[in-house]
Short mmCIF file of C-alpha atoms and ligand atoms in Angstrom, two decimals:
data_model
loop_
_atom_site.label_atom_id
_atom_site.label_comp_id
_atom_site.label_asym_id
_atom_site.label_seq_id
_atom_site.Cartn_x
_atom_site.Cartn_y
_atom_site.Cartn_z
CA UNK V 1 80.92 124.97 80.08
CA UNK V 2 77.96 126.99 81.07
CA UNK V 3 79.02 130.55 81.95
CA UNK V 4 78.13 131.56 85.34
CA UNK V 5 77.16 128.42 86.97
CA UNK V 6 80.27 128.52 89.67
CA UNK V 7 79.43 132.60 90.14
CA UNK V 8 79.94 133.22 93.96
CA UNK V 9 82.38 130.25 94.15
CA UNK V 10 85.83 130.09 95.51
CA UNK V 11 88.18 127.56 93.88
CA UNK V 12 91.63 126.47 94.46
CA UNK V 13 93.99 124.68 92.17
CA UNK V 14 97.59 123.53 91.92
CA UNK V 15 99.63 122.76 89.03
CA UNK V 16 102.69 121.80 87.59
CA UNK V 17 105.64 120.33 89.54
CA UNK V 18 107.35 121.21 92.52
CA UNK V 19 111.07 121.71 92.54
CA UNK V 20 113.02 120.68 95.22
CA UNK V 21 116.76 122.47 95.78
CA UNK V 22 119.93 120.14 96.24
CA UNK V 23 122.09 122.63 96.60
CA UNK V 24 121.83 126.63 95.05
CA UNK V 25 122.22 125.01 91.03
CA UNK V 26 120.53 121.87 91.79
CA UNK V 27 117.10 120.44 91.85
CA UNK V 28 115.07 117.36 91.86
CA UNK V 29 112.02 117.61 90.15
CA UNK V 30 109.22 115.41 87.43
CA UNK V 31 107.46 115.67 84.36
CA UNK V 32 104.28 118.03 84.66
CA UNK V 33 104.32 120.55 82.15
CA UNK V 34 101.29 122.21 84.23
CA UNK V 35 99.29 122.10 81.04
CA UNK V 36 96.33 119.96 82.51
CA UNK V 37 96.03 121.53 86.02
CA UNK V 38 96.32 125.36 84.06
CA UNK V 39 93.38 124.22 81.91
CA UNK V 40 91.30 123.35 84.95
CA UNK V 41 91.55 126.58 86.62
CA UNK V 42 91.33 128.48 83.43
CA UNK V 43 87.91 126.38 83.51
CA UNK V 44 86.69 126.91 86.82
CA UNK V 45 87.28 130.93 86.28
CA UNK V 46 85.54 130.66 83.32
CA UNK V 47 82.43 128.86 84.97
CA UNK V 48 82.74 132.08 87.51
CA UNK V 49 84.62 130.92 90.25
CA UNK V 50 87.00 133.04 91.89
CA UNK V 51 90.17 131.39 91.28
CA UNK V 52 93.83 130.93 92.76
CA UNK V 53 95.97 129.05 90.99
CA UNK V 54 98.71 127.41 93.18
CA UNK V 55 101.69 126.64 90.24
CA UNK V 56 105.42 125.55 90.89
CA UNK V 57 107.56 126.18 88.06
CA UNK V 58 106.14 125.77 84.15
CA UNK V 59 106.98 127.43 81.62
CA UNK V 60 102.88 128.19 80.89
CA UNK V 61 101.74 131.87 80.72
CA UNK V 62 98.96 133.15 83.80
CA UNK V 63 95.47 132.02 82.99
CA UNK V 64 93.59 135.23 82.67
CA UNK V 65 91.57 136.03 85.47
CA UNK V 66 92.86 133.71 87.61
CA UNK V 67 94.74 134.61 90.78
CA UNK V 68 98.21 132.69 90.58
CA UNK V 69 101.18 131.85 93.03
CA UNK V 70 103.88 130.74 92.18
CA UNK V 71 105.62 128.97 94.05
CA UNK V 72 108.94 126.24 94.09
CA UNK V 73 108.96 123.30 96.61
CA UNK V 74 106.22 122.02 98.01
CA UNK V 75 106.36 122.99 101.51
CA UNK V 76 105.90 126.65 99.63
CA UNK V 77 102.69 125.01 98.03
CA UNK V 78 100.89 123.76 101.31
CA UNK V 79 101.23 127.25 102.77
CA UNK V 80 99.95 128.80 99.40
CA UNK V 81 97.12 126.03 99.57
CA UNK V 82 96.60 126.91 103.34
CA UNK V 83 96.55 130.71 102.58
CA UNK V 84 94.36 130.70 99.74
CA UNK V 85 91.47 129.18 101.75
CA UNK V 86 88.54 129.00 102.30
CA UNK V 87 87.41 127.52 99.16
CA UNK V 88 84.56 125.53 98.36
CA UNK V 89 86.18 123.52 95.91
CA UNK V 90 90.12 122.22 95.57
CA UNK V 91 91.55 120.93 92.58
CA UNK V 92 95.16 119.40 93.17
CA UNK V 93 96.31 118.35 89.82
CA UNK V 94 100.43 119.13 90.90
CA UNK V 95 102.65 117.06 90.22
CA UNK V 96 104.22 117.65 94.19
CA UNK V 97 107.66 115.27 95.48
CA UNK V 98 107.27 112.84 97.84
CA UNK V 99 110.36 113.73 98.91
CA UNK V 100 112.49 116.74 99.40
CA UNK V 101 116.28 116.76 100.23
CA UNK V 102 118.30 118.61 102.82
CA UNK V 103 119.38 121.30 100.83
CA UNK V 104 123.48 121.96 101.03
CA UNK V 105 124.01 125.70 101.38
CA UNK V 106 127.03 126.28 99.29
CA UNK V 107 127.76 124.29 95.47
CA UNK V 108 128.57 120.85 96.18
CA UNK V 109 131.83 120.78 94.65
CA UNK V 110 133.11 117.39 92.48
CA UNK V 111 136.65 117.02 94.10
CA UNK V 112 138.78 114.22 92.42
CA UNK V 113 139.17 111.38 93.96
CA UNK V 114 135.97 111.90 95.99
CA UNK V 115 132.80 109.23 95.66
CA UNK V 116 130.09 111.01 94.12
CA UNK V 117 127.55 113.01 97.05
CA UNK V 118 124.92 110.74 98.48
CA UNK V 119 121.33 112.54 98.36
CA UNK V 120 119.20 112.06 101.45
CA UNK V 121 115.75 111.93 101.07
CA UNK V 122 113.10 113.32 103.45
CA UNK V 123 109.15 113.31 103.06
CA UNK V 124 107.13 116.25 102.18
CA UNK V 125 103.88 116.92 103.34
CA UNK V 126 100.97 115.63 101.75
CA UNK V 127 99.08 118.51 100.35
CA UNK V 128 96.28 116.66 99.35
CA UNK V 129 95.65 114.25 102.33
CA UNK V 130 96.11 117.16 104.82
CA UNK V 131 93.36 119.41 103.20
CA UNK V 132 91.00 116.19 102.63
CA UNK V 133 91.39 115.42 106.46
CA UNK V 134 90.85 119.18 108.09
CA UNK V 135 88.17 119.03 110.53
CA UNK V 136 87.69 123.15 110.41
CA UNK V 137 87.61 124.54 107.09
CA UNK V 138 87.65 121.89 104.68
CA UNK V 139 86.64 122.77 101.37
CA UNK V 140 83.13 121.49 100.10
CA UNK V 141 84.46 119.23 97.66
CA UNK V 142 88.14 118.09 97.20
CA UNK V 143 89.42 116.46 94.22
CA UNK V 144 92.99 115.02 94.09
CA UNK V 145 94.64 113.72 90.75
CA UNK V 146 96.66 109.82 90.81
CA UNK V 147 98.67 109.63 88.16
CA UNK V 148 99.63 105.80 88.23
CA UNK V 149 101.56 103.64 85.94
CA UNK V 150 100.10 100.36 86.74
CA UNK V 151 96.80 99.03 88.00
CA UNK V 152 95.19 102.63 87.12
CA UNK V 153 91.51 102.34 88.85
CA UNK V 154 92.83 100.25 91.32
CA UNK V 155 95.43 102.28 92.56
CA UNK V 156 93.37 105.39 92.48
CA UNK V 157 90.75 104.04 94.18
CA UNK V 158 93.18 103.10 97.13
CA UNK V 159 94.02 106.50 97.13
CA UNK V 160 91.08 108.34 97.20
CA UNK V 161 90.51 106.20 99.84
CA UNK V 162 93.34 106.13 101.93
CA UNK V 163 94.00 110.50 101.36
CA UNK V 164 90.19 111.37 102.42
CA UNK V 165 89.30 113.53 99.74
CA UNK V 166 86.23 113.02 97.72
CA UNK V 167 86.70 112.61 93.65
CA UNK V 168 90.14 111.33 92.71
CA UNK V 169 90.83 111.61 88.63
CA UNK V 170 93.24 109.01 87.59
CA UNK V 171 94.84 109.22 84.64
CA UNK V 172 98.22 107.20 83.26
CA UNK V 173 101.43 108.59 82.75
CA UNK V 174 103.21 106.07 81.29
CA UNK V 175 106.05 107.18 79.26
CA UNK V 176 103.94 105.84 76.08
CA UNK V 177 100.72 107.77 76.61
CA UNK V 178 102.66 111.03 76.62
CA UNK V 179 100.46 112.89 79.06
CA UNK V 180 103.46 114.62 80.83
CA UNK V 181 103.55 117.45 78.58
CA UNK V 182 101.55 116.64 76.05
CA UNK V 183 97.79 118.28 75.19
CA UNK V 184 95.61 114.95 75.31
CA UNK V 185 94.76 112.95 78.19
CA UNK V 186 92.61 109.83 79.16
CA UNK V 187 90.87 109.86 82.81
CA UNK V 188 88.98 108.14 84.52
CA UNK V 189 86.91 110.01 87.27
CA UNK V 190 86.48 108.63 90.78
CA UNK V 191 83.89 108.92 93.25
CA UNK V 192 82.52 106.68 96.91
CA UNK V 193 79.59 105.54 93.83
CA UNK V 194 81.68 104.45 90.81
CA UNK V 195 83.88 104.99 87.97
CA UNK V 196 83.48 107.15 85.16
CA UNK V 197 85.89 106.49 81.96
CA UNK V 198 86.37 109.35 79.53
CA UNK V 199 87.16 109.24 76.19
CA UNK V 200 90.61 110.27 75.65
CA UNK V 201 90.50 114.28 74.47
CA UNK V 202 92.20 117.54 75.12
CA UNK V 203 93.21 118.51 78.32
CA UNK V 204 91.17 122.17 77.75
CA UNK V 205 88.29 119.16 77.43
CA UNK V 206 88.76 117.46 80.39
CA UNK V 207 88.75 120.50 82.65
CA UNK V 208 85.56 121.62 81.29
CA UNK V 209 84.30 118.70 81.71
CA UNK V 210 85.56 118.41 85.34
CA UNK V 211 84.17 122.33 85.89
CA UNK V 212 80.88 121.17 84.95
CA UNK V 213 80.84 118.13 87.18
CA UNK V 214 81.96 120.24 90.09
CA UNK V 215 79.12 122.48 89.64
CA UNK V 216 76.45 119.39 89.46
CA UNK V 217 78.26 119.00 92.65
CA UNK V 218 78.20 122.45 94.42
CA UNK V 219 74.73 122.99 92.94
CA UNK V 220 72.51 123.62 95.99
CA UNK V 221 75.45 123.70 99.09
CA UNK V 222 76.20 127.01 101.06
CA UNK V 223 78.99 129.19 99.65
CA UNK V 224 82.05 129.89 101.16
O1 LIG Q 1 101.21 118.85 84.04
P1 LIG Q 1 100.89 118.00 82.81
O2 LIG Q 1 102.11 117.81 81.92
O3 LIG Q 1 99.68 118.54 82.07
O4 LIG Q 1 100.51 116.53 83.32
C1 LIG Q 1 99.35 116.35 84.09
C2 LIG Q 1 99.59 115.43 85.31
C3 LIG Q 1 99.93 114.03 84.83
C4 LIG Q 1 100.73 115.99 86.19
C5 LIG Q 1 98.25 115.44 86.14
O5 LIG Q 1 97.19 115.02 85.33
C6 LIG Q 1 98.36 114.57 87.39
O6 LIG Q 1 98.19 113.37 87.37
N1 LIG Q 1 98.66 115.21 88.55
C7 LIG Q 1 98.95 114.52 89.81
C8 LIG Q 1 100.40 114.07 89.80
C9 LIG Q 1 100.78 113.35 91.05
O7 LIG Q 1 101.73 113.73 91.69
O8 LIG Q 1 100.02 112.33 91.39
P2 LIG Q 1 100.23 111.36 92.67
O9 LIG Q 1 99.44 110.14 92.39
O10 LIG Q 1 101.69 111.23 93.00
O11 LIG Q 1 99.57 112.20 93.85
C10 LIG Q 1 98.22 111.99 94.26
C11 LIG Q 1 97.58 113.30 94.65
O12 LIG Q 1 98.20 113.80 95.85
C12 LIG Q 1 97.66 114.43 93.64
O13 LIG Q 1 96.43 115.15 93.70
C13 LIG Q 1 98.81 115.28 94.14
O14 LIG Q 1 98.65 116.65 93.78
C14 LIG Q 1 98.67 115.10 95.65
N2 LIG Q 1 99.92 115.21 96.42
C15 LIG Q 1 100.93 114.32 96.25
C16 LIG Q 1 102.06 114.39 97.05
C17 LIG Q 1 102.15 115.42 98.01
N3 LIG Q 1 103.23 115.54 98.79
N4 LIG Q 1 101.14 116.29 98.15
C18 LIG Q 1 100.03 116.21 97.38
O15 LIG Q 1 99.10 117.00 97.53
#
């Protein structure tokens, strides 16, 4: 992207997935490998935005010059997301859990004899739909991810709709297109006026890309 054209800028960005604690050795987690939401803000901070990067666990080094927390669950990543603001733009390509469970404090222990623990579910907050929806202090422009296996545009489209925010990019993670993890992804970008389909190319691609869309976008509104 063009150097400098996000100068003045404040960006946020999460990435990777959350982990959520069963017990003290235990977690439920997914798939993201971080790589794709790491590439954006390594992006935006190239463009010149000043840059947190919100990330639950990867195993992906610091972008350089990019402010990162790091954080586990993802009630840890809405207070990083509410901390880090304001922002003019948010990027939340995390992979975060619906759900989280009530955490046991000690091991649960596998006693013979015993049926096997039953895991009870509880929601998380939606990161996304809560920072789409602020009435005070609502970034200029926020972009959620849908990563869908089914019905891609259609399903993102619902949820761009139904979360608030403004740009949703959809891409699919079905086991066969190996974007958990892997470097190459397909998206499809989605705004109130359309669709845009991009040809399938590196993530680093993609989030330059993205950086220079979000700049079109910026281009001419007050700084935060
Ligand atoms: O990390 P990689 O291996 O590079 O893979 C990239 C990716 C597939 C993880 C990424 O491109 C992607 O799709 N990220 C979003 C994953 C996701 O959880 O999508 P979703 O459709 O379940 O969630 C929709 C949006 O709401 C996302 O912006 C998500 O960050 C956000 N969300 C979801 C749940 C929640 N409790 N809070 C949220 O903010």
């Amino acid at each position: 992207g063009e150097a400098g054209r996000l100068k003045g800028r404040r960006a946020i960005v999460t990435s990777g997935p959350t982990h959520e604690p069963i017990d003290p050795v235990r977690y439920l987690a997914n798939r993201s490998s971080g790589k794709q939401g790491h590439a954006i803000a390594a992006a935006l901070s190239a463009s010149g935005a000043q840059t947190t990067l919100i990330s639950g666990p990867t195993r992906l080094a610091d972008p350089l010059g990019v402010e990162v927390v790091h954080v586990q669950t993802a009630a840890q990543m809405a207070a990083a997301v509410e901390a880090a603001l304001p922002a003019d733009v948010a990027v939340l390509a995390a992979a975060v859990a619906d759900w989280r469970v009530r955490p046991a404090v000690e091991k649960i222990k596998k006693d013979a004899g015993h049926a096997p623990p039953e895991l009870v579910l509880e929601e998380n907050p939606d990161i996304l739909a809560a920072l789409a929806q602020k009435t005070t202090g609502r970034p200029t422009l926020v972009v959620g991810f849908a990563a869908e296996t089914r019905n891609v545009i259609e399903n993102a489209r619902a949820k761009r709709a139904r979360k608030g925010c403004d740009w949703i990019v959809a891409n699919d993670v079905s086991e066969a297109t190996g974007v958990f993890g892997g470097d190459d992804n397909t998206v499809h970008l989605i705004r109130a006026d359309g669709v845009e389909t991009w040809a399938t190319m590196r993530k680093r691609r993609i989030a330059e890309r993205l950086a220079e869309r979000i700049a079109d976008a910026l281009n001419h509104t007050p700084k935060h």
